[in-house]
Amino acid sequence: MATSSRTRARKPLSRERVLARAIALADADGIEGLSMRKLGQALGVEAMSLYNYFANKAELVAAMVDRVIEQFELPDDEPKWDRAIRRCAVSAHDLLLEHRWACALALVPTDNRAMSGPRLRYMEWLLRTLRSARFSADLSYSAYHTLDSHIFGFTLWQLGHAQAARNFASADENIEQWAARLIEQMRPEFPHLAEHAEQHMSPGAPDGRQEFEFGLDLILEGLKKQRRAGAARA
């Protein structure tokens, strides 16, 4: 009996294939829209088949977050510590924006596991880079928290503002129209806030990536000064 073209075309199921499709669905519909049933449909299999690879949705989501974090650039080929950290931070920010569901989940594990390997490798790399650059243990402690909170905190702030703008804009009004109306409402009582909002909407306004890098460079410059001061005291 001849095998149908549909059967011939179907790719074998694997953990990697399940994970890749789950990430694609979450990118398109959000993590709340992902279910084992929808994932099975997208892969052309029964949902029960997925449990051969992941015990439940929480385990699947944890693996999805791991996959995003393991793509953070951790450059060991960069001799300058500040450039290495900058590359890491920018790549992390870009990936967390690309997979906008992952940022909050990276901070709060979903399946009650111990912190995962990719997250630990990123943390170890950042701390090792600071210590190798002759930051003291105490300064590395503070530097790590400042850098990590900027990477994840700024990204959460950026994602939240983008979602809020989408939520407030109605079906009959695009974001630009909504912003213009809001600015005019604010102007009499909050003129400086209105000015700030106009800057957001002006042509050529800095985007989120530029603002992220602006803050990152301020942090790195401050850390250089702290490092020099510590070396002078020593």
N, CA, C and O of each residue as an XYZ file, in Angstrom:
936
protein
N       0.848     -1.188      0.000
C       0.000      0.000      0.000
C       0.883      1.237      0.000
O       1.807      1.338      0.806
N       0.609      2.180     -0.895
C       1.460      3.356     -1.020
C       1.302      4.269      0.186
O       0.208      4.433      0.726
N       2.402      4.848      0.588
C       2.363      5.801      1.691
C       1.878      7.141      1.164
O       2.341      7.595      0.117
N       0.957      7.781      1.870
C       0.411      9.051      1.416
C       1.478     10.133      1.467
O       2.452     10.029      2.213
N       1.281     11.182      0.656
C       2.240     12.289      0.643
C       2.255     13.001      1.982
O       3.291     13.525      2.392
N       1.096     13.027      2.685
C       1.036     13.681      3.992
C       1.910     12.944      5.002
O       2.610     13.561      5.804
N       1.857     11.608      4.949
C       2.672     10.813      5.875
C       4.152     10.988      5.573
O       4.972     11.111      6.482
N       4.492     10.996      4.255
C       5.894     11.161      3.874
C       6.433     12.520      4.301
O       7.602     12.645      4.666
N       5.564     13.548      4.254
C       6.015     14.897      4.528
C       6.162     15.185      6.011
O       6.882     16.110      6.388
N       5.498     14.416      6.857
C       5.531     14.707      8.278
C       6.920     14.464      8.858
O       7.493     13.387      8.692
N       7.449     15.467      9.533
C       8.751     15.322     10.172
C       8.601     14.547     11.473
O       7.583     14.676     12.154
N       9.593     13.751     11.825
C       9.508     13.024     13.095
C       9.512     13.996     14.265
O      10.206     15.013     14.254
N       8.727     13.658     15.263
C       8.654     14.503     16.450
C       9.936     14.344     17.267
O      10.494     13.250     17.356
N      10.392     15.442     17.858
C      11.576     15.416     18.711
C      11.432     16.523     19.737
O      10.601     17.418     19.587
N      12.249     16.457     20.780
C      12.217     17.495     21.801
C      12.555     18.857     21.200
O      11.931     19.861     21.542
N      13.539     18.892     20.307
C      13.940     20.150     19.690
C      12.827     20.731     18.838
O      12.604     21.941     18.845
N      12.128     19.879     18.106
C      11.050     20.355     17.253
C       9.888     20.879     18.094
O       9.300     21.911     17.769
N       9.559     20.175     19.167
C       8.496     20.624     20.062
C       8.860     21.978     20.660
O       8.028     22.883     20.713
N      10.093     22.111     21.105
C      10.540     23.343     21.741
C      10.520     24.514     20.758
O      10.064     25.605     21.100
N      11.002     24.294     19.563
C      11.038     25.360     18.560
C       9.638     25.839     18.203
O       9.408     27.041     18.073
N       8.700     24.905     18.044
C       7.342     25.297     17.689
C       6.662     26.002     18.862
O       5.904     26.950     18.657
N       6.922     25.554     20.076
C       6.338     26.204     21.249
C       6.802     27.649     21.350
O       6.004     28.539     21.643
N       8.080     27.888     21.111
C       8.612     29.249     21.152
C       7.973     30.109     20.072
O       7.633     31.265     20.321
N       7.808     29.556     18.878
C       7.183     30.299     17.786
C       5.740     30.662     18.129
O       5.296     31.772     17.836
N       5.011     29.744     18.743
C       3.628     30.025     19.120
C       3.560     31.095     20.209
O       2.711     31.985     20.157
N       4.459     31.006     21.196
C       4.473     31.996     22.269
C       4.851     33.376     21.731
O       4.310     34.386     22.181
N       5.774     33.424     20.775
C       6.142     34.701     20.170
C       4.947     35.326     19.456
O       4.777     36.546     19.464
N       4.131     34.492     18.846
C       2.990     34.995     18.073
C       1.794     35.335     18.954
O       1.140     36.355     18.735
N       1.495     34.497     19.947
C       0.245     34.607     20.698
C       0.421     34.898     22.179
O      -0.570     35.070     22.889
N       1.671     34.957     22.671
C       1.896     35.140     24.092
C       1.909     33.813     24.821
O       1.374     32.819     24.330
N       2.514     33.798     25.980
C       2.642     32.541     26.721
C       1.282     32.065     27.217
O       1.062     30.863     27.368
N       0.364     33.004     27.472
C      -0.965     32.607     27.940
C      -1.737     31.851     26.873
O      -2.594     31.026     27.189
N      -1.436     32.130     25.612
C      -2.138     31.465     24.524
C      -1.574     30.106     24.164
O      -2.120     29.411     23.307
N      -0.480     29.719     24.814
C       0.141     28.435     24.521
C      -0.482     27.348     25.383
O      -0.574     27.492     26.602
N      -0.901     26.283     24.763
C      -1.397     25.105     25.485
C      -0.849     23.867     24.800
O      -0.437     23.917     23.641
N      -0.847     22.764     25.520
C      -0.365     21.523     24.925
C      -1.268     21.117     23.754
O      -0.793     20.550     22.770
N      -2.554     21.405     23.860
C      -3.476     21.064     22.771
C      -3.146     21.866     21.509
O      -3.056     21.302     20.418
N      -2.966     23.195     21.661
C      -2.639     24.031     20.506
C      -1.282     23.658     19.925
O      -1.096     23.663     18.708
N      -0.347     23.338     20.793
C       0.978     22.953     20.320
C       0.903     21.644     19.539
O       1.527     21.506     18.487
N       0.140     20.691     20.055
C      -0.028     19.430     19.331
C      -0.648     19.648     17.963
O      -0.221     19.040     16.981
N      -1.659     20.519     17.892
C      -2.292     20.819     16.607
C      -1.305     21.434     15.628
O      -1.293     21.098     14.444
N      -0.478     22.338     16.136
C       0.507     22.994     15.269
C       1.534     22.011     14.736
O       2.064     22.185     13.639
N       1.812     20.971     15.523
C       2.790     19.965     15.114
C       2.149     18.798     14.371
O       2.849     17.928     13.854
N       0.811     18.780     14.318
C       0.111     17.698     13.632
C       0.095     16.398     14.408
O       0.071     15.321     13.812
N       0.108     16.484     15.752
C       0.098     15.282     16.587
C      -0.925     15.470     17.703
O      -1.403     16.580     17.940
N      -1.251     14.392     18.375
C      -2.099     14.480     19.553
C      -1.304     15.103     20.708
O      -0.097     14.899     20.830
N      -2.005     15.861     21.545
C      -1.336     16.526     22.661
C      -0.613     15.537     23.564
O       0.439     15.854     24.120
N      -1.169     14.346     23.712
C      -0.564     13.350     24.590
C       0.841     12.971     24.137
O       1.667     12.565     24.955
N       1.119     13.098     22.840
C       2.452     12.756     22.332
C       3.521     13.682     22.902
O       4.687     13.303     23.010
N       3.121     14.886     23.264
C       4.087     15.869     23.754
C       4.617     15.506     25.134
O       5.712     15.921     25.514
N       3.839     14.731     25.882
C       4.245     14.382     27.243
C       5.387     13.354     27.256
O       5.935     13.038     28.312
N       5.731     12.848     26.092
C       6.935     12.011     26.002
C       8.209     12.861     26.105
O       9.294     12.341     26.364
N       8.058     14.174     25.899
C       9.207     15.064     25.889
C       9.195     16.048     27.059
O      10.251     16.448     27.550
N       7.997     16.434     27.503
C       7.855     17.359     28.625
C       6.721     16.871     29.512
O       5.632     16.554     29.035
N       6.994     16.816     30.811
C       6.008     16.245     31.737
C       4.739     17.083     31.811
O       3.654     16.545     32.034
N       4.862     18.397     31.625
C       3.709     19.282     31.703
C       4.074     20.625     31.067
O       5.201     20.821     30.613
N       3.114     21.539     31.041
C       3.368     22.832     30.413
C       4.437     23.608     31.167
O       5.244     24.301     30.547
N       4.459     23.506     32.496
C       5.457     24.243     33.272
C       6.871     23.823     32.884
O       7.759     24.666     32.757
N       7.076     22.535     32.697
C       8.400     22.055     32.296
C       8.740     22.533     30.898
O       9.888     22.885     30.625
N       7.764     22.550     30.017
C       7.970     23.049     28.657
C       8.354     24.522     28.678
O       9.312     24.926     28.018
N       7.611     25.326     29.432
C       7.887     26.770     29.491
C       9.273     27.029     30.072
O       9.992     27.906     29.593
N       9.653     26.270     31.102
C      10.987     26.425     31.679
C      12.062     26.149     30.632
O      13.068     26.857     30.576
N      11.859     25.130     29.808
C      12.822     24.813     28.756
C      12.847     25.912     27.689
O      13.897     26.197     27.114
N      11.700     26.521     27.429
C      11.636     27.622     26.469
C      12.443     28.821     26.964
O      13.191     29.433     26.201
N      12.287     29.149     28.242
C      13.045     30.259     28.816
C      14.542     29.948     28.791
O      15.357     30.815     28.476
N      14.898     28.705     29.126
C      16.304     28.290     29.060
C      16.873     28.500     27.668
O      18.004     28.962     27.512
N      16.077     28.157     26.648
C      16.553     28.283     25.272
C      16.829     29.733     24.915
O      17.788     30.016     24.197
N      16.011     30.656     25.399
C      16.256     32.074     25.138
C      17.528     32.539     25.854
O      18.377     33.193     25.249
N      17.658     32.202     27.138
C      18.802     32.678     27.909
C      20.113     32.086     27.404
O      21.147     32.753     27.441
N      20.083     30.848     26.937
C      21.337     30.237     26.480
C      21.844     30.878     25.193
O      22.969     30.609     24.769
N      21.025     31.725     24.565
C      21.469     32.457     23.376
C      22.106     33.806     23.730
O      22.643     34.475     22.847
N      22.058     34.220     25.011
C      22.759     35.445     25.398
C      24.225     35.318     24.992
O      24.844     34.276     25.207
N      24.770     36.358     24.415
C      26.184     36.335     24.048
C      27.034     36.485     25.307
O      26.864     37.437     26.069
N      27.943     35.547     25.516
C      28.867     35.584     26.648
C      30.287     35.588     26.086
O      30.956     34.554     26.093
N      30.751     36.733     25.602
C      32.004     36.761     24.835
C      33.243     36.594     25.699
O      33.508     37.399     26.592
N      33.991     35.546     25.424
C      35.284     35.339     26.075
C      36.431     35.749     25.156
O      37.600     35.604     25.515
N      36.100     36.259     23.976
C      37.116     36.672     23.011
C      37.367     38.176     23.056
O      38.154     38.703     22.270
N      36.691     38.870     23.987
C      36.821     40.324     24.077
C      37.738     40.687     25.238
O      37.390     40.449     26.395
N      38.916     41.266     24.944
C      39.869     41.550     26.024
C      39.422     42.659     26.981
O      39.848     42.677     28.136
N      38.581     43.571     26.527
C      38.138     44.678     27.380
C      36.844     44.275     28.105
O      35.846     43.935     27.470
N      36.879     44.318     29.430
C      35.743     43.844     30.224
C      34.456     44.613     29.937
O      33.376     44.024     29.897
N      34.570     45.934     29.735
C      33.363     46.731     29.533
C      32.725     46.436     28.174
O      31.500     46.425     28.053
N      33.541     46.200     27.167
C      32.985     45.858     25.852
C      32.332     44.474     25.891
O      31.292     44.258     25.269
N      32.943     43.543     26.618
C      32.369     42.206     26.737
C      31.010     42.262     27.420
O      30.054     41.636     26.962
N      30.923     43.009     28.513
C      29.659     43.122     29.230
C      28.621     43.850     28.386
O      27.440     43.505     28.408
N      29.062     44.846     27.652
C      28.124     45.570     26.784
C      27.545     44.638     25.727
O      26.341     44.658     25.471
N      28.392     43.828     25.118
C      27.899     42.876     24.113
C      26.899     41.906     24.714
O      25.868     41.610     24.110
N      27.203     41.416     25.896
C      26.292     40.496     26.578
C      24.951     41.169     26.859
O      23.894     40.609     26.567
N      25.001     42.372     27.427
C      23.778     43.073     27.821
C      22.902     43.403     26.613
O      21.685     43.224     26.660
N      23.511     43.880     25.543
C      22.744     44.243     24.350
C      22.116     42.994     23.719
O      20.960     43.033     23.296
N      22.860     41.900     23.655
C      22.300     40.679     23.073
C      21.155     40.160     23.931
O      20.147     39.693     23.401
N      21.300     40.238     25.266
C      20.234     39.789     26.159
C      18.983     40.639     25.974
O      17.873     40.113     25.891
N      19.165     41.946     25.910
C      18.028     42.857     25.719
C      17.306     42.561     24.403
O      16.078     42.498     24.366
N      18.066     42.382     23.335
C      17.459     42.101     22.030
C      16.670     40.785     22.053
O      15.565     40.713     21.515
N      17.233     39.758     22.669
C      16.559     38.462     22.719
C      15.305     38.515     23.575
O      14.295     37.902     23.231
N      15.356     39.240     24.683
C      14.189     39.338     25.559
C      13.084     40.167     24.924
O      11.910     39.965     25.234
N      13.434     41.091     24.047
C      12.410     41.810     23.291
C      11.826     40.939     22.194
O      10.624     40.983     21.930
N      12.676     40.148     21.557
C      12.207     39.243     20.503
C      11.245     38.205     21.073
O      10.241     37.869     20.444
N      11.553     37.702     22.259
C      10.706     36.708     22.928
C      10.141     37.380     24.188
O      10.579     37.089     25.301
N       9.173     38.276     24.003
C       8.752     39.192     25.066
C       8.124     38.478     26.265
O       8.040     39.064     27.344
N       7.689     37.250     26.108
C       7.107     36.470     27.202
C       8.174     35.954     28.161
O       7.849     35.547     29.277
N       9.449     35.961     27.748
C      10.490     35.271     28.516
C      11.076     36.095     29.651
O      11.610     35.532     30.607
N      10.985     37.427     29.564
C      11.718     38.277     30.503
C      11.250     38.051     31.945
O      12.066     37.762     32.820
N       9.958     38.178     32.192
C       9.448     37.996     33.556
C       9.639     36.558     34.024
O       9.948     36.321     35.192
N       9.458     35.599     33.122
C       9.588     34.194     33.498
C      11.028     33.833     33.847
O      11.265     32.926     34.644
N      11.982     34.533     33.259
C      13.389     34.268     33.581
C      13.701     34.644     35.025
O      14.607     34.080     35.638
N      12.950     35.595     35.563
C      13.172     36.047     36.934
C      12.408     35.208     37.950
O      12.813     35.108     39.108
N      11.300     34.604     37.517
C      10.453     33.805     38.414
C      10.212     32.455     37.758
O       9.312     32.345     36.924
N      10.987     31.412     38.103
C      10.800     30.090     37.494
C       9.359     29.596     37.658
O       8.709     29.869     38.667
N       8.874     28.869     36.654
C       7.473     28.435     36.647
C       7.266     27.036     37.191
O       6.130     26.653     37.472
N       8.327     26.262     37.348
C       8.115     24.851     37.690
C       8.786     24.450     39.003
O       9.027     23.268     39.250
N       9.089     25.451     39.849
C       9.653     25.192     41.181
C      10.986     24.442     41.145
O      11.357     23.795     42.125
N      11.702     24.523     40.030
C      13.016     23.899     39.958
C      14.066     24.813     40.554
O      13.831     26.002     40.770
N      15.207     24.246     40.812
C      16.347     25.098     41.125
C      16.669     25.917     39.877
O      16.273     25.544     38.773
N      17.377     27.016     40.042
C      17.698     27.877     38.902
C      18.416     27.073     37.829
O      19.266     26.237     38.136
N      18.078     27.323     36.584
C      18.534     26.486     35.479
C      19.971     26.775     35.067
O      20.555     27.795     35.432
N      20.517     25.845     34.296
C      21.885     25.956     33.818
C      22.175     27.209     33.023
O      23.154     27.891     33.327
N      21.365     27.560     32.001
C      21.673     28.762     31.223
C      21.698     30.033     32.059
O      22.561     30.887     31.858
N      20.764     30.168     32.991
C      20.742     31.349     33.847
C      21.988     31.379     34.740
O      22.594     32.433     34.934
N      22.361     30.226     35.274
C      23.551     30.155     36.121
C      24.809     30.453     35.328
O      25.707     31.125     35.836
N      24.898     29.967     34.089
C      26.086     30.235     33.270
C      26.218     31.721     32.967
O      27.320     32.267     32.990
N      25.088     32.378     32.680
C      25.115     33.822     32.440
C      25.584     34.560     33.701
O      26.441     35.440     33.617
N      25.036     34.212     34.854
C      25.418     34.866     36.110
C      26.898     34.655     36.412
O      27.602     35.591     36.793
N      27.367     33.408     36.239
C      28.774     33.091     36.498
C      29.680     33.871     35.551
O      30.712     34.397     35.968
N      29.293     33.947     34.275
C      30.110     34.673     33.298
C      30.224     36.142     33.684
O      31.315     36.710     33.634
N      29.123     36.757     34.066
C      29.141     38.174     34.409
C      30.009     38.429     35.641
O      30.809     39.364     35.660
N      29.850     37.603     36.657
C      30.667     37.758     37.858
C      32.149     37.477     37.571
O      33.025     38.178     38.076
N      32.421     36.457     36.764
C      33.809     36.138     36.422
C      34.463     37.271     35.632
O      35.632     37.593     35.842
N      33.701     37.864     34.733
C      34.230     38.973     33.947
C      34.595     40.147     34.840
O      35.634     40.777     34.642
N      33.767     40.441     35.804
C      34.062     41.531     36.736
C      35.279     41.222     37.602
O      36.159     42.065     37.771
N      35.322     40.020     38.142
C      36.451     39.662     39.014
C      37.762     39.593     38.227
O      38.817     39.966     38.740
N      37.693     39.110     36.970
C      38.893     39.047     36.136
C      39.401     40.439     35.774
O      40.581     40.627     35.480
N      38.478     41.422     35.800
C      38.863     42.809     35.518
C      39.331     43.526     36.777
O      39.451     44.751     36.796
N      39.593     42.754     37.829
C      40.132     43.277     39.082
C      39.128     44.128     39.868
O      39.514     45.023     40.621
N      37.847     43.840     39.684
C      36.859     44.396     40.595
C      36.954     43.608     41.905
O      37.121     42.388     41.896
N      36.847     44.313     43.017
C      36.839     43.615     44.300
C      35.570     42.773     44.416
O      34.623     42.957     43.651
N      35.556     41.860     45.364
C      34.363     41.040     45.570
C      33.168     41.915     45.928
O      32.061     41.680     45.445
N      33.382     42.916     46.767
C      32.278     43.791     47.175
C      31.757     44.623     46.006
O      30.546     44.772     45.840
N      32.672     45.168     45.189
C      32.240     45.970     44.044
C      31.590     45.085     42.987
O      30.631     45.503     42.339
N      32.096     43.871     42.806
C      31.476     42.933     41.864
C      30.058     42.602     42.294
O      29.161     42.473     41.461
N      29.862     42.466     43.580
C      28.526     42.174     44.123
C      27.530     43.252     43.695
O      26.455     42.953     43.177
N      27.908     44.507     43.921
C      27.010     45.610     43.562
C      26.904     45.796     42.052
O      25.828     46.083     41.528
N      28.029     45.630     41.356
C      28.022     45.798     39.902
C      27.121     44.763     39.232
O      26.369     45.081     38.310
N      27.207     43.527     39.705
C      26.367     42.476     39.129
C      24.888     42.840     39.264
O      24.139     42.759     38.290
N      24.462     43.242     40.474
C      23.052     43.549     40.676
C      22.601     44.744     39.832
O      21.481     44.764     39.323
N      23.473     45.727     39.692
C      23.118     46.901     38.896
C      22.970     46.537     37.422
O      22.021     46.968     36.768
N      23.896     45.752     36.903
C      23.833     45.355     35.491
C      22.655     44.425     35.223
O      21.921     44.613     34.253
N      22.476     43.430     36.076
C      21.394     42.460     35.871
C      20.035     43.144     35.956
O      19.138     42.851     35.165
N      19.884     44.052     36.914
C      18.598     44.735     37.050
C      18.346     45.678     35.875
O      17.193     45.899     35.504
N      19.404     46.239     35.283
C      19.195     47.080     34.104
C      18.769     46.231     32.909
O      17.854     46.607     32.177
N      19.415     45.106     32.710
C      19.067     44.239     31.578
C      17.614     43.797     31.674
O      16.835     43.987     30.740
N      17.257     43.213     32.799
C      15.905     42.680     32.924
C      14.882     43.757     33.272
O      13.762     43.744     32.761
N      15.271     44.696     34.149
C      14.321     45.710     34.574
C      13.954     46.672     33.458
O      12.774     46.965     33.268
N      14.941     47.175     32.708
C      14.631     48.083     31.608
C      13.790     47.377     30.562
O      12.868     47.969     30.001
N      14.099     46.117     30.295
C      13.345     45.373     29.283
C      11.893     45.203     29.716
O      10.986     45.369     28.902
N      11.660     44.873     30.991
C      10.290     44.770     31.495
C       9.565     46.107     31.385
O       8.401     46.158     30.987
N      10.257     47.191     31.741
C       9.673     48.537     31.635
C       9.291     48.844     30.179
O       8.205     49.357     29.910
N      10.188     48.525     29.256
C       9.938     48.798     27.856
C       8.766     47.979     27.329
O       7.906     48.502     26.621
N       8.735     46.705     27.673
C       7.635     45.846     27.241
C       6.311     46.304     27.832
O       5.283     46.290     27.156
N       6.340     46.710     29.102
C       5.117     47.172     29.757
C       4.555     48.425     29.121
O       3.345     48.535     28.929
N       5.426     49.375     28.789
C       4.951     50.604     28.156
C       4.386     50.332     26.766
O       3.375     50.917     26.375
N       5.033     49.454     26.031
C       4.532     49.126     24.690
C       3.159     48.466     24.776
O       2.271     48.768     23.980
N       2.987     47.560     25.749
C       1.701     46.887     25.903
C       0.634     47.863     26.365
O      -0.506     47.791     25.906
N       0.983     48.775     27.266
C       0.013     49.759     27.748
C      -0.477     50.636     26.607
O      -1.667     50.940     26.522
N       0.432     51.044     25.731
C       0.029     51.873     24.590
C      -0.921     51.116     23.685
O      -1.897     51.679     23.189
N      -0.636     49.838     23.467
C      -1.534     49.029     22.629
C      -2.890     48.858     23.295
O      -3.918     48.861     22.618
N      -2.900     48.710     24.609
C      -4.158     48.511     25.323
C      -5.035     49.754     25.291
O      -6.254     49.653     25.152
N      -4.410     50.944     25.420
C      -5.187     52.166     25.503
C      -5.682     52.639     24.141
O      -6.732     53.275     24.045
N      -4.941     52.335     23.107
C      -5.389     52.712     21.764
C      -6.592     51.846     21.388
O      -6.541     50.621     21.493
N      -7.658     52.486     20.956
C      -8.880     51.750     20.636
C      -8.840     51.260     19.195
O      -7.921     51.562     18.434
N      -9.863     50.499     18.851
C      -9.953     49.983     17.479
C     -10.126     51.111     16.481
O      -9.764     50.970     15.313
N     -10.685     52.244     16.937
C     -10.947     53.366     16.032
C      -9.831     54.416     16.060
O      -9.943     55.466     15.428
N      -8.755     54.122     16.797
C      -7.727     55.133     16.993
C      -6.363     54.444     17.073
O      -6.168     53.560     17.907
N      -5.422     54.839     16.218
C      -4.099     54.223     16.291
C      -3.287     54.854     17.422
O      -3.733     55.812     18.052
N      -2.108     54.318     17.672
C      -1.307     54.773     18.806
C      -0.935     56.242     18.666
O      -0.935     56.971     19.658
N      -0.617     56.695     17.451
C      -0.233     58.091     17.246
C      -1.397     59.019     17.568
O      -1.209     60.056     18.205
N      -2.602     58.651     17.130
C      -3.778     59.472     17.423
C      -4.085     59.492     18.912
O      -4.422     60.534     19.475
N      -3.966     58.329     19.544
C      -4.208     58.241     20.988
C      -3.208     59.103     21.750
O      -3.585     59.822     22.675
N      -1.924     59.035     21.361
C      -0.893     59.809     22.044
C      -1.129     61.303     21.882
O      -0.979     62.058     22.842
N      -1.496     61.741     20.682
C      -1.739     63.165     20.444
C      -2.886     63.671     21.306
O      -2.806     64.765     21.863
N      -3.936     62.895     21.418
C      -5.076     63.281     22.258
C      -4.670     63.338     23.728
O      -5.063     64.257     24.447
N      -3.884     62.359     24.178
C      -3.449     62.317     25.571
C      -2.545     63.501     25.897
O      -2.653     64.084     26.976
N      -1.663     63.856     24.981
C      -0.747     64.981     25.204
C      -1.531     66.272     25.404
O      -1.218     67.059     26.297
N      -2.529     66.487     24.590
C      -3.325     67.703     24.719
C      -4.091     67.730     26.034
O      -4.287     68.801     26.609
N      -4.520     66.592     26.513
C      -5.214     66.527     27.796
C      -4.261     66.831     28.952
O      -4.665     67.440     29.943
N      -3.008     66.414     28.832
C      -2.039     66.603     29.902
C      -1.467     68.016     29.946
O      -1.086     68.495     31.014
N      -1.403     68.678     28.812
C      -0.616     69.903     28.673
C      -0.943     70.984     29.718
O      -0.010     71.564     30.273
N      -2.223     71.285     30.016
C      -2.491     72.369     30.970
C      -1.941     72.108     32.372
O      -1.391     73.018     32.992
N      -2.077     70.899     32.877
C      -1.672     70.605     34.250
C      -0.269     70.011     34.351
O       0.424     70.204     35.350
N       0.149     69.279     33.300
C       1.439     68.584     33.328
C       2.253     68.944     32.081
O       2.485     68.089     31.227
N       2.689     70.209     31.973
C       3.341     70.649     30.730
C       4.656     69.941     30.439
O       4.974     69.673     29.280
N       5.428     69.634     31.486
C       6.704     68.965     31.243
C       6.505     67.515     30.817
O       7.264     66.995     30.000
N       5.491     66.867     31.368
C       5.171     65.507     30.943
C       4.661     65.507     29.504
O       4.974     64.602     28.731
N       3.884     66.508     29.151
C       3.413     66.619     27.767
C       4.588     66.811     26.820
O       4.633     66.218     25.742
N       5.546     67.652     27.234
C       6.752     67.855     26.421
C       7.501     66.538     26.233
O       7.953     66.218     25.134
N       7.626     65.777     27.326
C       8.319     64.495     27.267
C       7.594     63.537     26.321
O       8.226     62.845     25.524
N       6.263     63.502     26.416
C       5.482     62.621     25.543
C       5.631     63.024     24.078
O       5.681     62.166     23.198
N       5.702     64.325     23.819
C       5.902     64.783     22.443
C       7.252     64.322     21.906
O       7.379     63.990     20.727
N       8.258     64.305     22.778
C       9.572     63.811     22.359
C       9.491     62.341     21.961
O      10.133     61.914     21.002
N       8.699     61.572     22.702
C       8.510     60.165     22.355
C       7.950     60.010     20.945
O       8.347     59.112     20.203
N       7.032     60.887     20.590
C       6.301     60.726     19.333
C       6.938     61.471     18.163
O       6.473     61.345     17.031
N       7.991     62.244     18.415
C       8.590     63.031     17.338
C       9.399     62.151     16.393
O       9.945     61.131     16.815
N       9.483     62.535     15.109
C      10.305     61.771     14.163
C      11.764     61.745     14.619
O      12.309     62.766     15.039
N      12.380     60.589     14.534
C      13.769     60.458     14.926
C      13.988     60.354     16.419
O      15.128     60.425     16.879
N      12.912     60.187     17.196
C      13.068     60.045     18.643
C      13.864     58.782     18.954
O      13.720     57.781     18.251
N      14.705     58.807     19.996
C      15.447     57.601     20.366
C      14.489     56.439     20.632
O      13.450     56.613     21.269
N      14.849     55.263     20.140
C      14.001     54.104     20.389
C      14.451     53.417     21.676
O      15.403     53.849     22.326
N      13.760     52.352     22.026
C      14.068     51.648     23.261
C      15.481     51.116     23.305
O      16.114     51.124     24.361
N      15.984     50.658     22.182
C      17.351     50.135     22.120
C      18.349     51.237     22.460
O      19.287     51.007     23.224
N      18.158     52.428     21.903
C      19.072     53.538     22.188
C      19.016     53.925     23.668
O      20.048     54.195     24.283
N      17.817     53.950     24.229
C      17.681     54.325     25.628
C      18.272     53.262     26.549
O      18.853     53.585     27.585
N      18.122     51.998     26.169
C      18.746     50.916     26.940
C      20.259     51.078     26.944
O      20.894     50.955     27.991
N      20.839     51.352     25.782
C      22.285     51.493     25.686
C      22.767     52.763     26.388
O      23.876     52.784     26.920
N      21.960     53.810     26.399
C      22.317     55.031     27.119
C      22.494     54.724     28.610
O      23.498     55.103     29.212
N      21.517     54.039     29.194
C      21.618     53.671     30.604
C      22.756     52.710     30.866
O      23.463     52.833     31.867
N      22.937     51.748     29.968
C      24.021     50.777     30.117
C      25.376     51.465     30.115
O      26.240     51.134     30.927
N      25.573     52.425     29.207
C      26.860     53.124     29.137
C      27.097     53.975     30.386
O      28.234     54.101     30.840
N      26.039     54.555     30.939
C      26.198     55.296     32.189
C      26.664     54.364     33.306
O      27.541     54.717     34.094
N      26.070     53.176     33.365
C      26.465     52.202     34.388
C      27.926     51.796     34.200
O      28.693     51.766     35.162
N      28.305     51.489     32.977
C      29.674     51.051     32.726
C      30.686     52.146     33.046
O      31.748     51.867     33.603
N      30.359     53.395     32.696
C      31.264     54.494     33.021
C      31.380     54.667     34.530
O      32.469     54.916     35.048
N      30.266     54.536     35.232
C      30.306     54.623     36.683
C      31.123     53.508     37.297
O      31.855     53.733     38.261
N      31.008     52.306     36.752
C      31.791     51.180     37.266
C      33.285     51.380     37.019
O      34.105     50.990     37.850
N      33.642     51.982     35.891
C      35.056     52.271     35.631
C      35.614     53.203     36.707
O      36.723     52.998     37.200
N      34.836     54.230     37.067
C      35.283     55.166     38.095
C      35.418     54.471     39.445
O      36.389     54.689     40.169
N      34.440     53.635     39.776
C      34.500     52.898     41.043
C      35.707     51.961     41.077
O      36.368     51.818     42.105
N      35.978     51.335     39.950
C      37.126     50.414     39.859
C      38.434     51.167     40.064
O      39.314     50.713     40.795
N      38.555     52.340     39.402
C      39.781     53.138     39.552
C      39.952     53.621     40.989
O      41.056     53.626     41.534
N      38.839     54.026     41.586
C      38.907     54.495     42.969
C      39.320     53.376     43.906
O      40.092     53.590     44.841
N      38.805     52.183     43.655
C      39.184     51.037     44.481
C      40.643     50.678     44.320
O      41.316     50.333     45.291
N      41.135     50.759     43.095
C      42.555     50.462     42.851
C      43.447     51.491     43.537
O      44.508     51.151     44.062
N      43.010     52.756     43.530
C      43.816     53.809     44.166
C      43.872     53.604     45.673
O      44.914     53.820     46.290
N      42.761     53.191     46.266
C      42.743     52.959     47.705
C      43.635     51.776     48.080
O      44.287     51.774     49.124
N      43.647     50.750     47.183
C      44.459     49.564     47.458
C      45.952     49.875     47.335
O      46.786     48.991     47.533
